[in-house]
């Protein structure tokens, strides 16, 4: 089951991006529609939960999906940190959320809540 979940997360046509995991799949008909607050944006708190779970449960020891879990962890961490740092360097702010296609900071700025995780 873990491998299926990791492959779904890692799929660039659904949740994966170069900036973090999207909050809604690109394939979902509601992606980016109407108020669009929760429909696709990259939220650091959600990405933090994925990273912390992968680290705590799957990075130590061995198992059938541990190599894939390690790779997803390393790639997601790199993507998230690079985007946050790049956006901070460019704008001087940490943002509430990040655009699902460009990674650009959006909504509330000076947002050190979960973006500081």
PDB file of C-alpha atoms in Angstrom:
ATOM      1  CA  UNK A   1       0.000   0.000   0.000  1.00  0.00           C
ATOM      2  CA  UNK A   2       2.798   2.418   0.835  1.00  0.00           C
ATOM      3  CA  UNK A   3       4.342   2.106  -2.597  1.00  0.00           C
ATOM      4  CA  UNK A   4       1.025   2.975  -4.256  1.00  0.00           C
ATOM      5  CA  UNK A   5       0.629   6.067  -2.047  1.00  0.00           C
ATOM      6  CA  UNK A   6       4.214   7.184  -2.663  1.00  0.00           C
ATOM      7  CA  UNK A   7       3.839   6.775  -6.419  1.00  0.00           C
ATOM      8  CA  UNK A   8       0.625   8.813  -6.337  1.00  0.00           C
ATOM      9  CA  UNK A   9       2.356  11.573  -4.354  1.00  0.00           C
ATOM     10  CA  UNK A  10       5.344  11.484  -6.723  1.00  0.00           C
ATOM     11  CA  UNK A  11       3.191  11.695  -9.866  1.00  0.00           C
ATOM     12  CA  UNK A  12       3.712  15.084 -11.540  1.00  0.00           C
ATOM     13  CA  UNK A  13       0.312  14.800 -13.226  1.00  0.00           C
ATOM     14  CA  UNK A  14      -1.425  14.708  -9.844  1.00  0.00           C
ATOM     15  CA  UNK A  15       0.143  16.014  -6.613  1.00  0.00           C
ATOM     16  CA  UNK A  16       3.897  16.390  -7.155  1.00  0.00           C
ATOM     17  CA  UNK A  17       5.492  19.675  -8.209  1.00  0.00           C
ATOM     18  CA  UNK A  18       8.968  21.177  -8.187  1.00  0.00           C
ATOM     19  CA  UNK A  19       7.796  23.342  -5.268  1.00  0.00           C
ATOM     20  CA  UNK A  20       6.037  20.867  -2.960  1.00  0.00           C
ATOM     21  CA  UNK A  21       2.986  18.635  -2.884  1.00  0.00           C
ATOM     22  CA  UNK A  22      -0.202  20.252  -4.146  1.00  0.00           C
ATOM     23  CA  UNK A  23      -3.285  20.234  -1.928  1.00  0.00           C
ATOM     24  CA  UNK A  24      -5.426  18.865  -4.760  1.00  0.00           C
ATOM     25  CA  UNK A  25      -4.585  16.788  -7.802  1.00  0.00           C
ATOM     26  CA  UNK A  26      -4.222  18.473 -11.164  1.00  0.00           C
ATOM     27  CA  UNK A  27      -6.628  15.815 -12.444  1.00  0.00           C
ATOM     28  CA  UNK A  28      -9.414  16.786 -10.052  1.00  0.00           C
ATOM     29  CA  UNK A  29     -12.171  18.776 -11.803  1.00  0.00           C
ATOM     30  CA  UNK A  30     -12.217  21.220  -8.875  1.00  0.00           C
ATOM     31  CA  UNK A  31      -8.510  22.047  -9.168  1.00  0.00           C
ATOM     32  CA  UNK A  32      -8.073  25.828  -9.269  1.00  0.00           C
ATOM     33  CA  UNK A  33     -11.803  26.569  -9.465  1.00  0.00           C
ATOM     34  CA  UNK A  34     -14.020  29.110  -7.715  1.00  0.00           C
ATOM     35  CA  UNK A  35     -12.586  30.489  -4.483  1.00  0.00           C
ATOM     36  CA  UNK A  36      -9.500  28.288  -5.029  1.00  0.00           C
ATOM     37  CA  UNK A  37      -8.196  28.614  -1.455  1.00  0.00           C
ATOM     38  CA  UNK A  38      -7.851  24.878  -0.824  1.00  0.00           C
ATOM     39  CA  UNK A  39      -8.005  23.666  -4.406  1.00  0.00           C
ATOM     40  CA  UNK A  40      -4.433  23.049  -5.382  1.00  0.00           C
ATOM     41  CA  UNK A  41      -2.170  25.477  -3.539  1.00  0.00           C
ATOM     42  CA  UNK A  42       1.005  24.210  -1.895  1.00  0.00           C
ATOM     43  CA  UNK A  43       0.681  24.404   1.871  1.00  0.00           C
ATOM     44  CA  UNK A  44       3.850  24.010   3.913  1.00  0.00           C
ATOM     45  CA  UNK A  45       2.038  22.503   6.883  1.00  0.00           C
ATOM     46  CA  UNK A  46       0.717  19.630   4.739  1.00  0.00           C
ATOM     47  CA  UNK A  47       4.154  19.079   3.206  1.00  0.00           C
ATOM     48  CA  UNK A  48       5.699  19.152   6.689  1.00  0.00           C
ATOM     49  CA  UNK A  49       3.321  16.400   7.834  1.00  0.00           C
ATOM     50  CA  UNK A  50       4.286  14.236   4.856  1.00  0.00           C
ATOM     51  CA  UNK A  51       7.989  14.815   5.456  1.00  0.00           C
ATOM     52  CA  UNK A  52       7.820  14.185   9.191  1.00  0.00           C
ATOM     53  CA  UNK A  53       5.819  10.977   8.692  1.00  0.00           C
ATOM     54  CA  UNK A  54       8.217   9.682   6.071  1.00  0.00           C
ATOM     55  CA  UNK A  55      11.183  10.472   8.284  1.00  0.00           C
ATOM     56  CA  UNK A  56       9.720   9.062  11.480  1.00  0.00           C
ATOM     57  CA  UNK A  57       8.207   5.877  10.093  1.00  0.00           C
ATOM     58  CA  UNK A  58       9.902   4.907   6.849  1.00  0.00           C
ATOM     59  CA  UNK A  59      13.442   6.252   6.656  1.00  0.00           C
ATOM     60  CA  UNK A  60      14.885   3.969   9.281  1.00  0.00           C
ATOM     61  CA  UNK A  61      15.096   0.244   8.816  1.00  0.00           C
ATOM     62  CA  UNK A  62      14.370  -1.761   5.727  1.00  0.00           C
ATOM     63  CA  UNK A  63      11.247  -2.766   3.904  1.00  0.00           C
ATOM     64  CA  UNK A  64       9.765  -3.212   0.459  1.00  0.00           C
ATOM     65  CA  UNK A  65       9.135   0.515  -0.086  1.00  0.00           C
ATOM     66  CA  UNK A  66      11.844   2.106   2.041  1.00  0.00           C
ATOM     67  CA  UNK A  67      14.078   3.049  -0.903  1.00  0.00           C
ATOM     68  CA  UNK A  68      11.176   4.821  -2.598  1.00  0.00           C
ATOM     69  CA  UNK A  69      10.190   6.504   0.706  1.00  0.00           C
ATOM     70  CA  UNK A  70      13.755   7.768   1.139  1.00  0.00           C
ATOM     71  CA  UNK A  71      13.800   9.163  -2.393  1.00  0.00           C
ATOM     72  CA  UNK A  72      10.407  10.876  -2.038  1.00  0.00           C
ATOM     73  CA  UNK A  73      11.533  12.348   1.293  1.00  0.00           C
ATOM     74  CA  UNK A  74      14.817  13.672  -0.107  1.00  0.00           C
ATOM     75  CA  UNK A  75      13.237  15.120  -3.262  1.00  0.00           C
ATOM     76  CA  UNK A  76      10.279  16.690  -1.482  1.00  0.00           C
ATOM     77  CA  UNK A  77      12.482  18.229   1.192  1.00  0.00           C
ATOM     78  CA  UNK A  78      14.806  19.687  -1.447  1.00  0.00           C
ATOM     79  CA  UNK A  79      11.914  21.068  -3.520  1.00  0.00           C
ATOM     80  CA  UNK A  80      10.189  22.630  -0.532  1.00  0.00           C
ATOM     81  CA  UNK A  81      13.305  24.201   0.986  1.00  0.00           C
ATOM     82  CA  UNK A  82      14.526  25.518  -2.370  1.00  0.00           C
ATOM     83  CA  UNK A  83      11.163  27.108  -3.119  1.00  0.00           C
ATOM     84  CA  UNK A  84      10.741  28.673   0.320  1.00  0.00           C
ATOM     85  CA  UNK A  85      14.265  30.047   0.259  1.00  0.00           C
ATOM     86  CA  UNK A  86      13.909  31.288  -3.323  1.00  0.00           C
ATOM     87  CA  UNK A  87      10.623  33.021  -2.584  1.00  0.00           C
ATOM     88  CA  UNK A  88      12.007  34.543   0.610  1.00  0.00           C
ATOM     89  CA  UNK A  89      15.107  35.761  -1.197  1.00  0.00           C
ATOM     90  CA  UNK A  90      12.975  37.265  -3.969  1.00  0.00           C
ATOM     91  CA  UNK A  91      10.222  38.874  -1.878  1.00  0.00           C
ATOM     92  CA  UNK A  92      11.612  39.077   1.653  1.00  0.00           C
ATOM     93  CA  UNK A  93       8.589  37.155   2.973  1.00  0.00           C
ATOM     94  CA  UNK A  94       7.425  33.711   3.952  1.00  0.00           C
ATOM     95  CA  UNK A  95       3.966  33.170   2.536  1.00  0.00           C
ATOM     96  CA  UNK A  96       0.822  31.403   3.711  1.00  0.00           C
ATOM     97  CA  UNK A  97       0.744  29.220   0.603  1.00  0.00           C
ATOM     98  CA  UNK A  98       2.452  28.840  -2.741  1.00  0.00           C
ATOM     99  CA  UNK A  99       1.073  28.692  -6.261  1.00  0.00           C
ATOM    100  CA  UNK A 100       0.660  25.061  -7.400  1.00  0.00           C
ATOM    101  CA  UNK A 101       2.138  25.626 -10.874  1.00  0.00           C
ATOM    102  CA  UNK A 102       4.754  28.343 -10.333  1.00  0.00           C
ATOM    103  CA  UNK A 103       5.644  28.031  -6.635  1.00  0.00           C
ATOM    104  CA  UNK A 104       5.210  31.795  -6.216  1.00  0.00           C
ATOM    105  CA  UNK A 105       4.186  32.910  -2.713  1.00  0.00           C
ATOM    106  CA  UNK A 106       0.555  33.957  -2.399  1.00  0.00           C
ATOM    107  CA  UNK A 107      -2.179  34.999   0.046  1.00  0.00           C
ATOM    108  CA  UNK A 108      -0.932  36.220   3.433  1.00  0.00           C
ATOM    109  CA  UNK A 109       2.668  37.337   3.567  1.00  0.00           C
ATOM    110  CA  UNK A 110       4.794  37.825   6.660  1.00  0.00           C
ATOM    111  CA  UNK A 111       3.371  34.422   7.488  1.00  0.00           C
ATOM    112  CA  UNK A 112       5.754  32.663   9.817  1.00  0.00           C
ATOM    113  CA  UNK A 113       3.132  30.264  11.168  1.00  0.00           C
ATOM    114  CA  UNK A 114       3.476  26.897   9.472  1.00  0.00           C
ATOM    115  CA  UNK A 115       5.811  28.296   6.832  1.00  0.00           C
ATOM    116  CA  UNK A 116       8.474  28.435   9.553  1.00  0.00           C
ATOM    117  CA  UNK A 117       8.188  24.697  10.240  1.00  0.00           C
TER     118      UNK A 117
END
